[in-house]
mmCIF file of C-alpha atoms in Angstrom:
data_model
loop_
_atom_site.group_PDB
_atom_site.id
_atom_site.type_symbol
_atom_site.label_atom_id
_atom_site.label_comp_id
_atom_site.label_asym_id
_atom_site.label_seq_id
_atom_site.Cartn_x
_atom_site.Cartn_y
_atom_site.Cartn_z
ATOM 1 C CA UNK A 1 135.905 104.514 84.524
ATOM 2 C CA UNK A 2 133.873 107.357 83.008
ATOM 3 C CA UNK A 3 132.217 109.851 85.347
ATOM 4 C CA UNK A 4 128.824 111.377 84.555
ATOM 5 C CA UNK A 5 128.283 114.766 86.170
ATOM 6 C CA UNK A 6 124.729 115.153 87.433
ATOM 7 C CA UNK A 7 122.749 118.367 87.702
ATOM 8 C CA UNK A 8 119.525 117.750 89.641
ATOM 9 C CA UNK A 9 116.687 120.290 89.637
ATOM 10 C CA UNK A 10 114.245 120.189 92.551
ATOM 11 C CA UNK A 11 115.095 119.407 96.172
ATOM 12 C CA UNK A 12 112.082 117.457 97.443
ATOM 13 C CA UNK A 13 111.202 113.799 97.971
ATOM 14 C CA UNK A 14 112.107 112.683 94.459
ATOM 15 C CA UNK A 15 115.488 114.417 94.709
ATOM 16 C CA UNK A 16 116.187 112.197 97.710
ATOM 17 C CA UNK A 17 115.172 109.056 95.806
ATOM 18 C CA UNK A 18 117.308 109.939 92.789
ATOM 19 C CA UNK A 19 120.291 110.929 94.930
ATOM 20 C CA UNK A 20 120.227 107.576 96.737
ATOM 21 C CA UNK A 21 120.107 105.839 93.339
ATOM 22 C CA UNK A 22 123.164 107.708 92.070
ATOM 23 C CA UNK A 23 125.095 106.758 95.204
ATOM 24 C CA UNK A 24 123.944 103.135 95.282
ATOM 25 C CA UNK A 25 124.025 102.138 91.620
ATOM 26 C CA UNK A 26 127.776 101.363 91.405
ATOM 27 C CA UNK A 27 127.547 99.339 94.630
ATOM 28 C CA UNK A 28 124.825 97.104 93.173
ATOM 29 C CA UNK A 29 125.947 96.938 89.539
ATOM 30 C CA UNK A 30 129.714 96.654 89.435
ATOM 31 C CA UNK A 31 131.556 97.334 87.271
ATOM 32 C CA UNK A 32 129.202 100.236 86.775
ATOM 33 C CA UNK A 33 128.620 101.630 83.271
ATOM 34 C CA UNK A 34 129.714 104.987 84.710
ATOM 35 C CA UNK A 35 130.171 106.654 88.089
ATOM 36 C CA UNK A 36 127.537 109.363 88.709
ATOM 37 C CA UNK A 37 129.025 112.450 90.344
ATOM 38 C CA UNK A 38 126.451 114.659 92.088
ATOM 39 C CA UNK A 39 127.761 118.023 90.949
ATOM 40 C CA UNK A 40 124.956 120.596 91.380
ATOM 41 C CA UNK A 41 121.447 120.654 92.818
ATOM 42 C CA UNK A 42 119.004 123.504 92.157
ATOM 43 C CA UNK A 43 115.883 124.714 93.908
ATOM 44 C CA UNK A 44 114.146 128.087 93.850
ATOM 45 C CA UNK A 45 114.205 128.071 97.664
ATOM 46 C CA UNK A 46 117.791 128.798 98.685
ATOM 47 C CA UNK A 47 117.494 127.177 102.106
ATOM 48 C CA UNK A 48 116.080 124.016 100.497
ATOM 49 C CA UNK A 49 118.837 123.980 97.877
ATOM 50 C CA UNK A 50 121.577 124.491 100.467
ATOM 51 C CA UNK A 51 120.188 121.808 102.780
ATOM 52 C CA UNK A 52 119.715 119.374 99.895
ATOM 53 C CA UNK A 53 123.304 119.856 98.720
ATOM 54 C CA UNK A 54 124.552 118.902 102.172
ATOM 55 C CA UNK A 55 122.032 116.119 102.809
ATOM 56 C CA UNK A 56 122.235 114.510 99.364
ATOM 57 C CA UNK A 57 126.016 115.050 98.964
ATOM 58 C CA UNK A 58 126.073 117.440 96.005
ATOM 59 C CA UNK A 59 129.240 119.435 95.416
ATOM 60 C CA UNK A 60 127.329 122.714 94.967
ATOM 61 C CA UNK A 61 123.873 124.242 94.829
ATOM 62 C CA UNK A 62 122.080 127.044 93.014
ATOM 63 C CA UNK A 63 118.675 128.733 93.006
ATOM 64 C CA UNK A 64 118.637 129.102 89.214
ATOM 65 C CA UNK A 65 118.266 125.935 87.125
ATOM 66 C CA UNK A 66 119.773 127.756 84.151
ATOM 67 C CA UNK A 67 123.131 127.469 85.932
ATOM 68 C CA UNK A 68 122.939 123.697 85.437
ATOM 69 C CA UNK A 69 121.967 124.010 81.786
ATOM 70 C CA UNK A 70 124.790 126.476 81.139
ATOM 71 C CA UNK A 71 127.456 124.440 82.935
ATOM 72 C CA UNK A 72 129.531 122.711 80.211
ATOM 73 C CA UNK A 73 130.676 120.061 82.698
ATOM 74 C CA UNK A 74 127.148 118.767 83.398
ATOM 75 C CA UNK A 75 126.383 115.575 81.466
ATOM 76 C CA UNK A 76 122.919 114.707 82.815
ATOM 77 C CA UNK A 77 120.036 116.985 83.779
ATOM 78 C CA UNK A 78 117.698 115.295 86.256
ATOM 79 C CA UNK A 79 114.282 116.986 86.548
ATOM 80 C CA UNK A 80 112.487 116.454 89.875
ATOM 81 C CA UNK A 81 110.300 119.551 89.830
ATOM 82 C CA UNK A 82 106.522 119.993 89.737
ATOM 83 C CA UNK A 83 105.120 119.111 86.318
ATOM 84 C CA UNK A 84 104.556 122.639 85.022
ATOM 85 C CA UNK A 85 108.259 123.350 84.470
ATOM 86 C CA UNK A 86 109.324 119.974 83.024
ATOM 87 C CA UNK A 87 109.012 121.152 79.424
ATOM 88 C CA UNK A 88 110.978 124.386 79.716
ATOM 89 C CA UNK A 89 113.857 122.719 81.533
ATOM 90 C CA UNK A 90 113.975 119.608 79.336
ATOM 91 C CA UNK A 91 113.899 121.531 76.061
ATOM 92 C CA UNK A 92 116.708 123.808 77.245
ATOM 93 C CA UNK A 93 118.725 120.790 78.384
ATOM 94 C CA UNK A 94 118.238 118.990 75.058
ATOM 95 C CA UNK A 95 119.333 122.040 73.093
ATOM 96 C CA UNK A 96 122.460 122.158 75.264
ATOM 97 C CA UNK A 97 123.230 118.547 74.372
ATOM 98 C CA UNK A 98 122.641 117.151 77.842
ATOM 99 C CA UNK A 99 121.038 113.795 78.572
ATOM 100 C CA UNK A 100 117.787 114.045 80.523
ATOM 101 C CA UNK A 101 116.072 112.038 83.237
ATOM 102 C CA UNK A 102 112.625 113.481 83.964
ATOM 103 C CA UNK A 103 110.063 112.568 86.583
ATOM 104 C CA UNK A 104 106.607 111.593 85.405
ATOM 105 C CA UNK A 105 104.259 112.593 83.960
ATOM 106 C CA UNK A 106 106.366 114.034 81.169
ATOM 107 C CA UNK A 107 104.464 117.326 80.810
ATOM 108 C CA UNK A 108 101.258 119.288 81.313
ATOM 109 C CA UNK A 109 100.031 118.884 77.735
ATOM 110 C CA UNK A 110 100.573 116.718 74.686
ATOM 111 C CA UNK A 111 101.911 119.716 72.770
ATOM 112 C CA UNK A 112 104.598 120.191 75.421
ATOM 113 C CA UNK A 113 105.362 116.465 75.385
ATOM 114 C CA UNK A 114 105.756 116.540 71.606
ATOM 115 C CA UNK A 115 108.110 119.507 71.797
ATOM 116 C CA UNK A 116 110.190 117.778 74.493
ATOM 117 C CA UNK A 117 110.396 114.571 72.479
ATOM 118 C CA UNK A 118 111.392 116.317 69.251
ATOM 119 C CA UNK A 119 113.953 118.528 71.014
ATOM 120 C CA UNK A 120 115.644 115.441 72.440
ATOM 121 C CA UNK A 121 115.402 113.532 69.160
ATOM 122 C CA UNK A 122 116.777 116.372 67.061
ATOM 123 C CA UNK A 123 119.677 116.975 69.456
ATOM 124 C CA UNK A 124 120.540 113.275 69.800
ATOM 125 C CA UNK A 125 120.409 113.100 73.592
ATOM 126 C CA UNK A 126 119.352 110.135 75.698
ATOM 127 C CA UNK A 127 116.166 110.516 77.691
ATOM 128 C CA UNK A 128 114.264 108.607 80.320
ATOM 129 C CA UNK A 129 110.909 109.188 82.027
ATOM 130 C CA UNK A 130 110.970 107.929 85.610
ATOM 131 C CA UNK A 131 108.252 105.281 85.513
ATOM 132 C CA UNK A 132 110.412 103.251 87.873
ATOM 133 C CA UNK A 133 107.777 100.699 88.934
ATOM 134 C CA UNK A 134 108.167 98.817 85.642
ATOM 135 C CA UNK A 135 111.744 98.064 86.771
ATOM 136 C CA UNK A 136 110.577 95.981 89.710
ATOM 137 C CA UNK A 137 112.189 92.565 89.027
ATOM 138 C CA UNK A 138 108.816 90.767 89.266
ATOM 139 C CA UNK A 139 107.418 93.041 86.541
ATOM 140 C CA UNK A 140 110.443 92.321 84.386
ATOM 141 C CA UNK A 141 109.893 88.606 85.020
ATOM 142 C CA UNK A 142 106.286 88.995 83.852
ATOM 143 C CA UNK A 143 107.628 90.597 80.660
ATOM 144 C CA UNK A 144 110.005 87.645 80.189
ATOM 145 C CA UNK A 145 107.180 85.115 80.544
ATOM 146 C CA UNK A 146 105.001 87.054 78.100
ATOM 147 C CA UNK A 147 107.769 87.333 75.494
ATOM 148 C CA UNK A 148 108.531 83.624 75.851
ATOM 149 C CA UNK A 149 104.877 82.834 75.143
ATOM 150 C CA UNK A 150 104.385 81.194 78.533
ATOM 151 C CA UNK A 151 100.840 82.553 78.861
ATOM 152 C CA UNK A 152 100.068 82.478 75.129
ATOM 153 C CA UNK A 153 98.141 85.225 73.386
ATOM 154 C CA UNK A 154 97.118 88.015 75.787
ATOM 155 C CA UNK A 155 93.349 88.209 76.051
ATOM 156 C CA UNK A 156 92.586 90.755 78.737
ATOM 157 C CA UNK A 157 94.034 92.616 81.709
ATOM 158 C CA UNK A 158 93.193 94.809 84.642
ATOM 159 C CA UNK A 159 95.337 97.197 86.631
ATOM 160 C CA UNK A 160 94.993 99.391 89.695
ATOM 161 C CA UNK A 161 96.874 102.090 91.541
ATOM 162 C CA UNK A 162 95.089 102.845 94.786
ATOM 163 C CA UNK A 163 96.248 105.163 97.581
ATOM 164 C CA UNK A 164 94.533 106.857 100.518
ATOM 165 C CA UNK A 165 96.801 109.783 101.391
ATOM 166 C CA UNK A 166 94.303 112.319 100.047
ATOM 167 C CA UNK A 167 91.090 110.608 101.196
ATOM 168 C CA UNK A 168 90.861 112.945 104.209
ATOM 169 C CA UNK A 169 89.169 116.263 103.252
ATOM 170 C CA UNK A 170 91.606 118.025 105.576
ATOM 171 C CA UNK A 171 94.628 116.853 103.572
ATOM 172 C CA UNK A 172 96.209 120.015 102.182
ATOM 173 C CA UNK A 173 95.946 121.520 98.725
ATOM 174 C CA UNK A 174 99.408 120.622 97.419
ATOM 175 C CA UNK A 175 100.386 121.390 93.829
ATOM 176 C CA UNK A 176 99.166 117.887 92.927
ATOM 177 C CA UNK A 177 95.579 119.223 93.178
ATOM 178 C CA UNK A 178 96.126 122.298 90.984
ATOM 179 C CA UNK A 179 95.681 121.786 87.254
ATOM 180 C CA UNK A 180 97.945 124.638 86.156
ATOM 181 C CA UNK A 181 100.839 122.962 87.989
ATOM 182 C CA UNK A 182 100.124 119.228 87.712
ATOM 183 C CA UNK A 183 98.010 118.923 84.549
ATOM 184 C CA UNK A 184 95.735 116.209 85.921
ATOM 185 C CA UNK A 185 95.099 114.585 89.283
ATOM 186 C CA UNK A 186 95.051 110.887 90.100
ATOM 187 C CA UNK A 187 95.434 110.100 86.392
ATOM 188 C CA UNK A 188 98.744 111.926 85.881
ATOM 189 C CA UNK A 189 100.084 111.423 89.384
ATOM 190 C CA UNK A 190 99.588 107.667 89.749
ATOM 191 C CA UNK A 191 97.408 106.346 86.918
ATOM 192 C CA UNK A 192 100.126 106.903 84.333
ATOM 193 C CA UNK A 193 102.354 104.460 86.225
ATOM 194 C CA UNK A 194 99.849 101.667 85.535
ATOM 195 C CA UNK A 195 99.333 102.859 81.963
ATOM 196 C CA UNK A 196 103.092 102.653 81.427
ATOM 197 C CA UNK A 197 103.320 99.222 83.042
ATOM 198 C CA UNK A 198 100.481 97.673 81.050
ATOM 199 C CA UNK A 199 101.435 99.397 77.797
ATOM 200 C CA UNK A 200 104.909 97.871 78.321
ATOM 201 C CA UNK A 201 103.542 94.392 79.097
ATOM 202 C CA UNK A 202 100.450 94.179 76.869
ATOM 203 C CA UNK A 203 100.880 96.598 73.956
ATOM 204 C CA UNK A 204 99.821 99.928 72.501
ATOM 205 C CA UNK A 205 96.477 101.386 73.605
ATOM 206 C CA UNK A 206 94.262 102.364 70.676
ATOM 207 C CA UNK A 207 91.022 103.565 72.312
ATOM 208 C CA UNK A 208 89.634 104.241 75.778
ATOM 209 C CA UNK A 209 86.339 104.776 77.553
ATOM 210 C CA UNK A 210 86.721 106.643 80.832
ATOM 211 C CA UNK A 211 85.120 108.134 83.907
ATOM 212 C CA UNK A 212 86.719 110.619 86.297
ATOM 213 C CA UNK A 213 85.476 112.150 89.533
ATOM 214 C CA UNK A 214 86.506 114.806 92.028
ATOM 215 C CA UNK A 215 85.271 113.768 95.470
ATOM 216 C CA UNK A 216 86.693 116.620 97.569
ATOM 217 C CA UNK A 217 86.116 119.951 95.794
ATOM 218 C CA UNK A 218 88.041 122.119 98.282
ATOM 219 C CA UNK A 219 91.097 121.600 100.454
ATOM 220 C CA UNK A 220 93.036 123.617 103.054
ATOM 221 C CA UNK A 221 95.714 125.801 101.487
ATOM 222 C CA UNK A 222 99.223 124.458 102.022
ATOM 223 C CA UNK A 223 102.088 126.849 102.541
ATOM 224 C CA UNK A 224 105.035 126.339 100.204
ATOM 225 C CA UNK A 225 105.355 123.973 97.261
ATOM 226 C CA UNK A 226 106.576 120.857 99.062
ATOM 227 C CA UNK A 227 104.316 117.822 99.284
ATOM 228 C CA UNK A 228 103.103 116.697 102.664
ATOM 229 C CA UNK A 229 101.156 113.850 100.978
ATOM 230 C CA UNK A 230 98.490 113.939 103.662
ATOM 231 C CA UNK A 231 100.905 114.002 106.594
ATOM 232 C CA UNK A 232 99.755 117.438 107.702
ATOM 233 C CA UNK A 233 96.139 118.475 108.157
ATOM 234 C CA UNK A 234 94.199 121.697 107.952
ATOM 235 C CA UNK A 235 91.769 122.649 110.683
ATOM 236 C CA UNK A 236 88.138 123.717 110.453
ATOM 237 C CA UNK A 237 89.177 127.374 110.269
ATOM 238 C CA UNK A 238 91.739 126.848 107.487
ATOM 239 C CA UNK A 239 91.483 128.836 104.286
ATOM 240 C CA UNK A 240 90.349 126.486 101.529
ATOM 241 C CA UNK A 241 90.658 126.653 97.776
ATOM 242 C CA UNK A 242 89.161 124.684 94.935
ATOM 243 C CA UNK A 243 90.498 121.399 93.583
ATOM 244 C CA UNK A 244 90.298 121.357 89.771
ATOM 245 C CA UNK A 245 91.664 117.889 88.966
ATOM 246 C CA UNK A 246 90.416 114.335 89.280
ATOM 247 C CA UNK A 247 90.527 112.347 92.530
ATOM 248 C CA UNK A 248 89.628 109.150 90.708
ATOM 249 C CA UNK A 249 89.940 107.779 87.189
ATOM 250 C CA UNK A 250 88.634 104.502 85.833
ATOM 251 C CA UNK A 251 88.737 103.458 82.196
ATOM 252 C CA UNK A 252 88.466 100.586 79.765
ATOM 253 C CA UNK A 253 91.106 100.215 77.082
ATOM 254 C CA UNK A 254 91.466 98.420 73.776
ATOM 255 C CA UNK A 255 94.928 97.501 72.487
ATOM 256 C CA UNK A 256 96.280 97.156 68.970
ATOM 257 C CA UNK A 257 96.802 93.413 69.480
ATOM 258 C CA UNK A 258 93.147 92.870 70.418
ATOM 259 C CA UNK A 259 93.647 92.714 74.183
ATOM 260 C CA UNK A 260 91.037 94.475 76.292
ATOM 261 C CA UNK A 261 91.189 95.659 79.886
ATOM 262 C CA UNK A 262 90.459 98.100 82.679
ATOM 263 C CA UNK A 263 92.581 100.426 84.787
ATOM 264 C CA UNK A 264 91.557 102.243 87.972
ATOM 265 C CA UNK A 265 93.488 104.934 89.827
ATOM 266 C CA UNK A 266 92.442 106.815 92.943
ATOM 267 C CA UNK A 267 94.046 108.580 95.880
ATOM 268 C CA UNK A 268 90.853 108.259 97.939
ATOM 269 C CA UNK A 269 90.832 104.531 98.708
ATOM 270 C CA UNK A 270 90.937 104.244 102.499
ATOM 271 C CA UNK A 271 93.200 101.400 103.579
ATOM 272 C CA UNK A 272 95.282 101.326 100.396
ATOM 273 C CA UNK A 273 98.825 102.636 100.636
ATOM 274 C CA UNK A 274 100.680 101.963 97.387
ATOM 275 C CA UNK A 275 98.445 99.330 95.865
ATOM 276 C CA UNK A 276 99.751 98.886 92.319
ATOM 277 C CA UNK A 277 98.445 95.687 90.794
ATOM 278 C CA UNK A 278 97.911 93.998 87.476
ATOM 279 C CA UNK A 279 96.436 90.713 86.345
ATOM 280 C CA UNK A 280 96.963 89.557 82.777
ATOM 281 C CA UNK A 281 95.097 86.610 81.279
ATOM 282 C CA UNK A 282 96.379 84.761 78.241
ATOM 283 C CA UNK A 283 95.293 81.763 76.218
ATOM 284 C CA UNK A 284 97.850 79.599 78.056
ATOM 285 C CA UNK A 285 97.921 81.084 81.545
ATOM 286 C CA UNK A 286 97.743 84.126 83.807
ATOM 287 C CA UNK A 287 100.100 86.470 85.653
ATOM 288 C CA UNK A 288 99.258 88.517 88.743
ATOM 289 C CA UNK A 289 101.354 91.167 90.529
ATOM 290 C CA UNK A 290 100.890 93.328 93.647
ATOM 291 C CA UNK A 291 103.562 95.974 94.302
ATOM 292 C CA UNK A 292 102.924 95.818 98.047
ATOM 293 C CA UNK A 293 104.302 92.260 97.748
ATOM 294 C CA UNK A 294 106.901 93.260 95.198
ATOM 295 C CA UNK A 295 109.189 90.236 95.555
ATOM 296 C CA UNK A 296 106.393 87.985 94.333
ATOM 297 C CA UNK A 297 104.862 87.133 90.974
ATOM 298 C CA UNK A 298 101.760 84.941 90.907
ATOM 299 C CA UNK A 299 101.593 82.680 87.858
ATOM 300 C CA UNK A 300 99.233 80.006 86.564
ATOM 301 C CA UNK A 301 99.992 77.918 83.482
ATOM 302 C CA UNK A 302 97.281 76.062 81.567
ATOM 303 C CA UNK A 303 99.691 73.232 80.773
ATOM 304 C CA UNK A 304 99.745 72.183 84.446
ATOM 305 C CA UNK A 305 97.700 69.102 85.205
ATOM 306 C CA UNK A 306 94.098 69.412 86.338
ATOM 307 C CA UNK A 307 95.054 68.183 89.789
ATOM 308 C CA UNK A 308 97.636 70.936 90.370
ATOM 309 C CA UNK A 309 96.516 73.892 88.308
ATOM 310 C CA UNK A 310 96.290 77.187 90.171
ATOM 311 C CA UNK A 311 98.309 80.246 91.031
ATOM 312 C CA UNK A 312 101.813 79.602 92.330
ATOM 313 C CA UNK A 313 104.218 82.160 93.800
ATOM 314 C CA UNK A 314 107.600 82.846 92.238
ATOM 315 C CA UNK A 315 109.918 84.827 94.512
ATOM 316 C CA UNK A 316 112.343 86.954 92.525
ATOM 317 C CA UNK A 317 116.048 86.506 93.155
ATOM 318 C CA UNK A 318 119.462 86.053 91.515
ATOM 319 C CA UNK A 319 118.205 84.025 88.527
ATOM 320 C CA UNK A 320 115.611 86.651 87.570
ATOM 321 C CA UNK A 321 115.944 90.021 85.785
ATOM 322 C CA UNK A 322 118.511 92.310 87.494
ATOM 323 C CA UNK A 323 119.052 89.590 90.097
ATOM 324 C CA UNK A 324 122.794 89.500 89.512
ATOM 325 C CA UNK A 325 123.123 93.015 90.902
ATOM 326 C CA UNK A 326 120.694 92.897 93.805
ATOM 327 C CA UNK A 327 120.484 90.473 96.727
ATOM 328 C CA UNK A 328 121.923 86.922 96.859
ATOM 329 C CA UNK A 329 118.784 84.929 97.719
ATOM 330 C CA UNK A 330 115.148 85.172 96.568
ATOM 331 C CA UNK A 331 112.638 87.166 98.634
ATOM 332 C CA UNK A 332 115.332 88.951 100.624
ATOM 333 C CA UNK A 333 113.503 92.184 99.938
ATOM 334 C CA UNK A 334 113.244 94.592 97.010
ATOM 335 C CA UNK A 335 112.147 98.136 97.818
ATOM 336 C CA UNK A 336 111.387 101.441 96.144
ATOM 337 C CA UNK A 337 115.068 102.395 96.338
ATOM 338 C CA UNK A 338 116.143 99.383 94.309
ATOM 339 C CA UNK A 339 113.746 100.274 91.491
ATOM 340 C CA UNK A 340 115.369 103.705 91.351
ATOM 341 C CA UNK A 341 118.844 102.157 91.390
ATOM 342 C CA UNK A 342 117.920 99.887 88.473
ATOM 343 C CA UNK A 343 116.482 102.909 86.643
ATOM 344 C CA UNK A 344 119.764 104.777 87.183
ATOM 345 C CA UNK A 345 121.765 101.757 85.985
ATOM 346 C CA UNK A 346 119.782 101.388 82.758
ATOM 347 C CA UNK A 347 119.976 105.105 82.026
ATOM 348 C CA UNK A 348 123.723 105.351 82.605
ATOM 349 C CA UNK A 349 124.279 102.215 80.515
ATOM 350 C CA UNK A 350 122.235 103.680 77.645
ATOM 351 C CA UNK A 351 124.343 106.845 77.710
ATOM 352 C CA UNK A 352 127.647 105.006 77.790
ATOM 353 C CA UNK A 353 126.695 102.417 75.155
ATOM 354 C CA UNK A 354 124.831 104.915 72.941
ATOM 355 C CA UNK A 355 121.629 102.871 73.070
ATOM 356 C CA UNK A 356 117.980 103.768 73.429
ATOM 357 C CA UNK A 357 116.347 103.131 76.786
ATOM 358 C CA UNK A 358 112.676 102.882 77.693
ATOM 359 C CA UNK A 359 110.556 104.564 78.864
ATOM 360 C CA UNK A 360 112.041 107.537 77.048
ATOM 361 C CA UNK A 361 110.506 110.839 75.947
ATOM 362 C CA UNK A 362 108.758 109.123 73.057
ATOM 363 C CA UNK A 363 107.077 106.782 75.539
ATOM 364 C CA UNK A 364 106.245 109.715 77.806
ATOM 365 C CA UNK A 365 104.671 111.533 74.846
ATOM 366 C CA UNK A 366 102.660 108.411 73.942
ATOM 367 C CA UNK A 367 101.357 108.201 77.516
ATOM 368 C CA UNK A 368 100.349 111.874 77.387
ATOM 369 C CA UNK A 369 98.328 111.091 74.238
ATOM 370 C CA UNK A 370 96.621 108.236 76.110
ATOM 371 C CA UNK A 371 95.932 110.543 79.060
ATOM 372 C CA UNK A 372 94.431 113.133 76.714
ATOM 373 C CA UNK A 373 92.099 110.513 75.264
ATOM 374 C CA UNK A 374 91.102 109.388 78.774
ATOM 375 C CA UNK A 375 90.196 112.922 79.871
ATOM 376 C CA UNK A 376 88.328 113.576 76.617
ATOM 377 C CA UNK A 377 86.369 110.345 77.007
ATOM 378 C CA UNK A 378 85.519 111.236 80.594
ATOM 379 C CA UNK A 379 83.899 114.432 79.295
ATOM 380 C CA UNK A 380 82.006 112.887 76.389
ATOM 381 C CA UNK A 381 81.313 109.447 77.953
ATOM 382 C CA UNK A 382 82.098 107.735 74.622
ATOM 383 C CA UNK A 383 84.943 105.592 73.295
ATOM 384 C CA UNK A 384 87.818 107.843 72.227
ATOM 385 C CA UNK A 385 90.697 106.957 69.892
ATOM 386 C CA UNK A 386 94.252 107.482 71.092
ATOM 387 C CA UNK A 387 96.226 109.670 68.693
ATOM 388 C CA UNK A 388 99.492 108.392 67.265
ATOM 389 C CA UNK A 389 102.883 109.855 68.171
ATOM 390 C CA UNK A 390 103.913 112.586 65.720
ATOM 391 C CA UNK A 391 107.494 111.977 64.606
ATOM 392 C CA UNK A 392 108.069 115.489 63.292
#
């Protein structure tokens, strides 16, 4: 069986998630399309790189990501860094002929996203952007129902991604609150997950009308680049610096197929942990999903009799998408790790079978164009058209 040598850049939380996926994928999906071998992990902090190599079972570590790019034995470059270095690493990897898995959002700007997409396209490498939530089996089941026509023509939708880890003003100023590192705030960090999910389920966004807000203008300075995600607090005497990205984003969207909807994303919603939801209404029924109850899909079909029409719960299991590789009975429990394992499976399969996989860099570029339109609309307070992907 073919081995794919992995070079992973960044040693934080996402490196842990990806490393677990590489280890677990062959156990869930056997025979595996390939066996990932965790060859090298890189981080600018040597202690972090060394610890990560031991903890995540990599054969070696380095403090210079160029070592991974220049290693002829590396097949896949996995980018788990802050957003501001995605483009430089990905473009170098593409030019070296290496396949690329990159955390979201794809880049800081649409121009960077375009350059990343074209570099990968021109060098014929496989790419994936890690919008892993769309690989939740219940979301895939929703896609199956939609494609089968079970809810008819899509009329409208709404989606949310609500968290509360930054609702406390004493939560630290991580890189996720600094525009020159992250690009945008709640929109890029979590909102793009819902954009990806609903673009995948409903269709291409053509125009948006948005509002953004920054509720906490200053936060305590955090030492280092690692995310505490609100788990550490700054005191009253802490040095504080300005936040220059959005805490909240809410927008309406029109789609090419005529569907219309709303999406809201905020990290300041007390009581919400990882509240990713969507509800899609069609001419023949409705679908409703809540990631915090990720084994479930709520469905209502218009064809049901008047005396029994209403939402029913379908628990995902072996007869549903990816069910053959997961757990043997419905509702046994799908978690974040499994979505990453499925992501790893699809990416490795695309490499080995020389097929396209989605979301890829083209999708990531398209989402950056949507994000640009959202931020522009938030400034002008008018409907803003989403630009089309440039293919050259």
